[in-house]
Short mmCIF file of C-alpha atoms in Angstrom, two decimals:
data_model
loop_
_atom_site.label_atom_id
_atom_site.label_comp_id
_atom_site.label_asym_id
_atom_site.label_seq_id
_atom_site.Cartn_x
_atom_site.Cartn_y
_atom_site.Cartn_z
CA MET A 19 92.86 120.46 -85.00
CA SER A 20 92.24 118.38 -88.10
CA VAL A 21 94.97 117.92 -90.69
CA SER A 22 94.70 120.48 -93.49
CA ARG A 23 94.51 119.34 -97.13
CA ARG A 24 97.91 120.81 -97.83
CA SER A 25 99.55 119.11 -94.88
CA LEU A 26 98.24 115.61 -95.65
CA PHE A 27 101.36 114.85 -97.63
CA VAL A 28 103.97 116.68 -95.58
CA LEU A 29 103.65 115.24 -92.08
CA PRO A 30 106.93 116.02 -90.33
CA ILE A 31 109.29 113.40 -89.00
CA ALA A 32 111.39 115.94 -87.11
CA ALA A 33 111.37 117.02 -83.49
CA PHE A 34 108.11 117.74 -81.74
CA ALA A 35 107.12 121.04 -80.15
CA ALA A 36 106.54 121.85 -76.50
CA ARG A 37 104.17 119.84 -74.32
CA GLY A 38 100.47 120.64 -74.51
CA ALA A 39 98.10 120.77 -71.57
CA GLY A 40 94.42 120.95 -70.79
CA ALA A 41 91.43 118.70 -70.29
CA GLN A 42 90.74 118.10 -73.99
CA GLU A 43 94.27 116.77 -74.61
CA ALA A 44 93.91 114.30 -71.73
CA ALA A 45 91.56 112.24 -73.93
CA ALA A 46 94.31 111.45 -76.45
CA PRO A 47 96.49 109.32 -74.09
CA ALA A 48 93.32 107.51 -72.97
CA VAL A 49 92.75 106.39 -76.58
CA ILE A 50 96.24 104.87 -76.73
CA GLN A 51 95.64 103.18 -73.38
CA GLN A 52 92.50 101.60 -74.83
CA LEU A 53 94.56 100.26 -77.73
CA TYR A 54 97.15 98.83 -75.36
CA ASP A 55 94.52 97.24 -73.12
CA ALA A 56 93.14 95.45 -76.17
CA LEU A 57 96.61 94.37 -77.29
CA LEU A 58 97.48 92.98 -73.86
CA GLY A 59 94.22 91.05 -73.72
CA VAL A 60 94.94 89.50 -77.11
CA MET A 61 98.58 88.78 -76.26
CA LYS A 62 97.60 86.87 -73.13
CA GLN A 63 95.24 84.65 -75.15
CA ALA A 64 97.23 84.69 -78.37
CA LYS A 65 97.77 80.97 -78.84
CA ALA A 66 94.18 80.03 -78.05
CA LEU A 67 92.82 82.74 -80.35
CA GLY A 68 95.12 82.06 -83.27
CA PHE A 69 95.64 84.64 -85.99
CA ASP A 70 91.99 84.82 -87.03
CA GLY A 71 90.81 85.22 -83.44
CA ARG A 72 93.33 87.97 -82.79
CA TYR A 73 92.28 89.68 -86.02
CA ALA A 74 88.60 89.57 -85.04
CA ARG A 75 89.34 91.01 -81.60
CA LEU A 76 91.66 93.76 -82.79
CA ALA A 77 89.96 94.92 -86.00
CA PRO A 78 87.20 97.04 -84.37
CA VAL A 79 89.65 98.57 -81.89
CA ILE A 80 92.24 99.46 -84.54
CA GLU A 81 89.60 100.88 -86.88
CA ARG A 82 88.34 103.09 -84.05
CA VAL A 83 91.75 104.21 -82.74
CA PHE A 84 93.40 104.84 -86.13
CA ASP A 85 92.12 107.12 -88.90
CA LEU A 86 92.97 104.45 -91.47
CA GLY A 87 91.29 106.22 -94.37
CA LEU A 88 93.44 109.31 -93.89
CA MET A 89 96.52 107.18 -93.28
CA ALA A 90 95.97 105.37 -96.58
CA ARG A 91 95.75 108.70 -98.42
CA ILE A 92 98.92 109.99 -96.76
CA ALA A 93 100.79 106.75 -97.52
CA VAL A 94 99.82 106.90 -101.20
CA GLY A 95 100.84 110.55 -101.38
CA PRO A 96 100.08 113.38 -103.84
CA THR A 97 98.79 111.05 -106.57
CA TRP A 98 95.75 110.10 -104.45
CA PRO A 99 93.35 112.66 -106.05
CA GLN A 100 94.13 111.24 -109.53
CA ILE A 101 93.07 107.71 -108.50
CA PRO A 102 89.44 106.83 -109.43
CA PRO A 103 87.07 106.57 -106.43
CA ALA A 104 86.56 102.81 -106.81
CA GLN A 105 90.30 102.21 -106.65
CA GLN A 106 90.64 104.63 -103.73
CA GLN A 107 88.09 102.54 -101.84
CA ALA A 108 89.89 99.31 -102.75
CA LEU A 109 93.21 100.77 -101.59
CA THR A 110 91.71 101.95 -98.32
CA GLN A 111 90.20 98.54 -97.57
CA ALA A 112 93.46 96.76 -98.47
CA PHE A 113 95.37 99.16 -96.23
CA ILE A 114 92.97 98.41 -93.37
CA ARG A 115 93.35 94.64 -93.82
CA PHE A 116 97.12 94.97 -93.94
CA THR A 117 97.28 97.18 -90.83
CA VAL A 118 95.07 94.89 -88.73
CA SER A 119 97.06 91.88 -89.98
CA GLN A 120 100.29 93.54 -88.85
CA TYR A 121 99.03 93.92 -85.29
CA SER A 122 97.51 90.43 -85.31
CA GLY A 123 100.81 88.97 -86.45
CA ARG A 124 103.12 91.01 -84.23
CA PHE A 125 101.32 90.51 -80.95
CA ASP A 126 101.19 86.73 -81.00
CA GLY A 127 102.27 85.92 -77.44
CA TYR A 128 102.83 87.28 -73.95
CA GLY A 129 106.07 87.27 -71.98
CA GLY A 130 105.36 89.72 -69.18
CA GLU A 131 105.53 92.85 -71.33
CA ARG A 132 103.75 96.02 -70.32
CA PHE A 133 102.84 99.28 -72.01
CA GLU A 134 103.42 102.69 -70.44
CA VAL A 135 101.53 105.74 -71.73
CA ASP A 136 102.67 109.26 -70.82
CA PRO A 137 99.57 111.14 -69.58
CA THR A 138 100.93 114.41 -70.95
CA THR A 139 101.04 115.28 -74.65
CA GLN A 140 103.23 117.24 -77.05
CA ALA A 141 101.90 119.85 -79.44
CA ASN A 142 102.43 119.21 -83.14
CA PRO A 143 101.37 121.24 -86.21
CA ASN A 144 99.06 118.36 -87.17
CA GLY A 145 97.58 117.66 -83.72
CA LEU A 146 99.10 116.08 -80.64
CA VAL A 147 101.79 113.49 -79.95
CA VAL A 148 101.25 110.83 -77.29
CA GLN A 149 104.41 109.20 -76.02
CA SER A 150 104.52 105.58 -74.88
CA ARG A 151 106.87 102.65 -74.28
CA LEU A 152 106.69 98.91 -74.71
CA VAL A 153 108.59 97.53 -71.74
CA PRO A 154 109.69 93.87 -71.93
CA SER A 155 110.12 91.70 -68.84
CA SER A 156 113.87 92.10 -69.39
CA GLY A 157 115.91 94.23 -71.72
CA GLU A 158 115.50 97.65 -73.26
CA ALA A 159 112.14 99.37 -73.69
CA THR A 160 110.91 100.44 -77.15
CA THR A 161 109.55 103.97 -77.61
CA LEU A 162 106.33 104.24 -79.63
CA ASN A 163 104.91 107.72 -80.17
CA TYR A 164 101.55 108.44 -81.80
CA LEU A 165 100.59 111.50 -83.82
CA MET A 166 96.87 112.12 -83.28
CA HIS A 167 94.26 114.48 -84.68
CA ARG A 168 90.56 115.12 -84.22
CA GLY A 169 88.82 112.65 -86.48
CA ALA A 170 85.17 112.07 -87.30
CA GLY A 171 82.91 113.22 -84.50
CA GLY A 172 85.78 115.03 -82.79
CA ALA A 173 87.39 111.90 -81.35
CA TRP A 174 91.18 111.68 -81.15
CA GLN A 175 92.58 109.24 -83.73
CA VAL A 176 96.09 108.14 -84.67
CA ILE A 177 97.41 109.31 -88.05
CA ASP A 178 101.04 108.19 -87.71
CA VAL A 179 103.25 106.06 -85.48
CA TYR A 180 106.84 107.04 -84.70
CA LEU A 181 108.96 103.97 -84.09
CA LYS A 182 111.78 104.55 -81.60
CA GLY A 183 110.16 107.94 -81.09
CA THR A 184 111.24 109.52 -84.39
CA ILE A 185 110.83 107.12 -87.38
CA SER A 186 107.56 107.85 -89.16
CA GLU A 187 105.80 104.63 -90.14
CA LEU A 188 103.80 106.44 -92.81
CA ALA A 189 106.93 107.96 -94.35
CA THR A 190 108.32 104.43 -94.62
CA ARG A 191 105.06 103.20 -96.15
CA ARG A 192 104.99 106.03 -98.70
CA SER A 193 108.50 105.15 -99.81
CA GLU A 194 107.51 101.50 -100.22
CA PHE A 195 104.23 102.27 -101.97
CA ALA A 196 105.74 104.72 -104.46
CA GLY A 197 107.66 102.03 -106.33
CA VAL A 198 104.66 99.70 -106.49
CA LEU A 199 102.37 102.48 -107.72
CA GLN A 200 104.86 103.48 -110.39
CA SER A 201 105.32 99.94 -111.69
CA SER A 202 101.88 98.40 -111.13
CA GLY A 203 99.42 101.21 -110.40
CA PRO A 204 96.72 101.23 -107.71
CA ASP A 205 95.53 97.70 -108.50
CA GLY A 206 99.08 96.44 -108.09
CA LEU A 207 99.34 98.11 -104.68
CA VAL A 208 96.06 96.47 -103.60
CA ARG A 209 97.47 93.08 -104.62
CA THR A 210 100.73 93.78 -102.78
CA LEU A 211 98.97 94.76 -99.58
CA ASP A 212 96.73 91.70 -99.70
CA GLN A 213 99.72 89.46 -100.33
CA ARG A 214 101.49 90.94 -97.30
CA ALA A 215 98.38 90.47 -95.18
CA ALA A 216 98.13 86.84 -96.33
CA ALA A 217 101.80 86.26 -95.50
CA LEU A 218 101.25 87.61 -91.98
CA ARG A 219 98.28 85.29 -91.54
CA ALA A 220 100.39 82.33 -92.69
CA GLY A 221 103.07 83.22 -90.17
#
């Protein structure tokens, strides 16, 4: 169920297919639950941990749950094969730092929120979709859906996040990255990602 080479750069944002079933798919929602358990633990200790403490707690979880190497390649788009290996590695590491910084900066407190993970899944040409919601103590819940595939070792890993259920985070990233790559090249994108990570750390 891995993503084919051709499909790396054409992940769909459109509607998902019918629900999947079976024991092997049950593992995918469990991965998202592990992510949420880690986030809740960090949120409840956010002030004591500070940004660096949250980063240290979340980094190993996020790097396990997300296939960040593949996500970096998808976000860069079709020009990835033309980038020299050393710059590919630098881009991947910058993308990882930026992603972990995003979660460390976003989840900086706890106000009674909870996460709900749908135990069923939806089939998708690139794997499975796990549906979830962030439910505040008051107000409207936010839908967060995760596109997952079989990563290294056969484990389910996230390769895209759909905000409000339909907005592909990677499609947004690719649009942002395209302009930077065109004007400043891979090294410029590394600098941009590190600057954004630093800004998140600074609050």
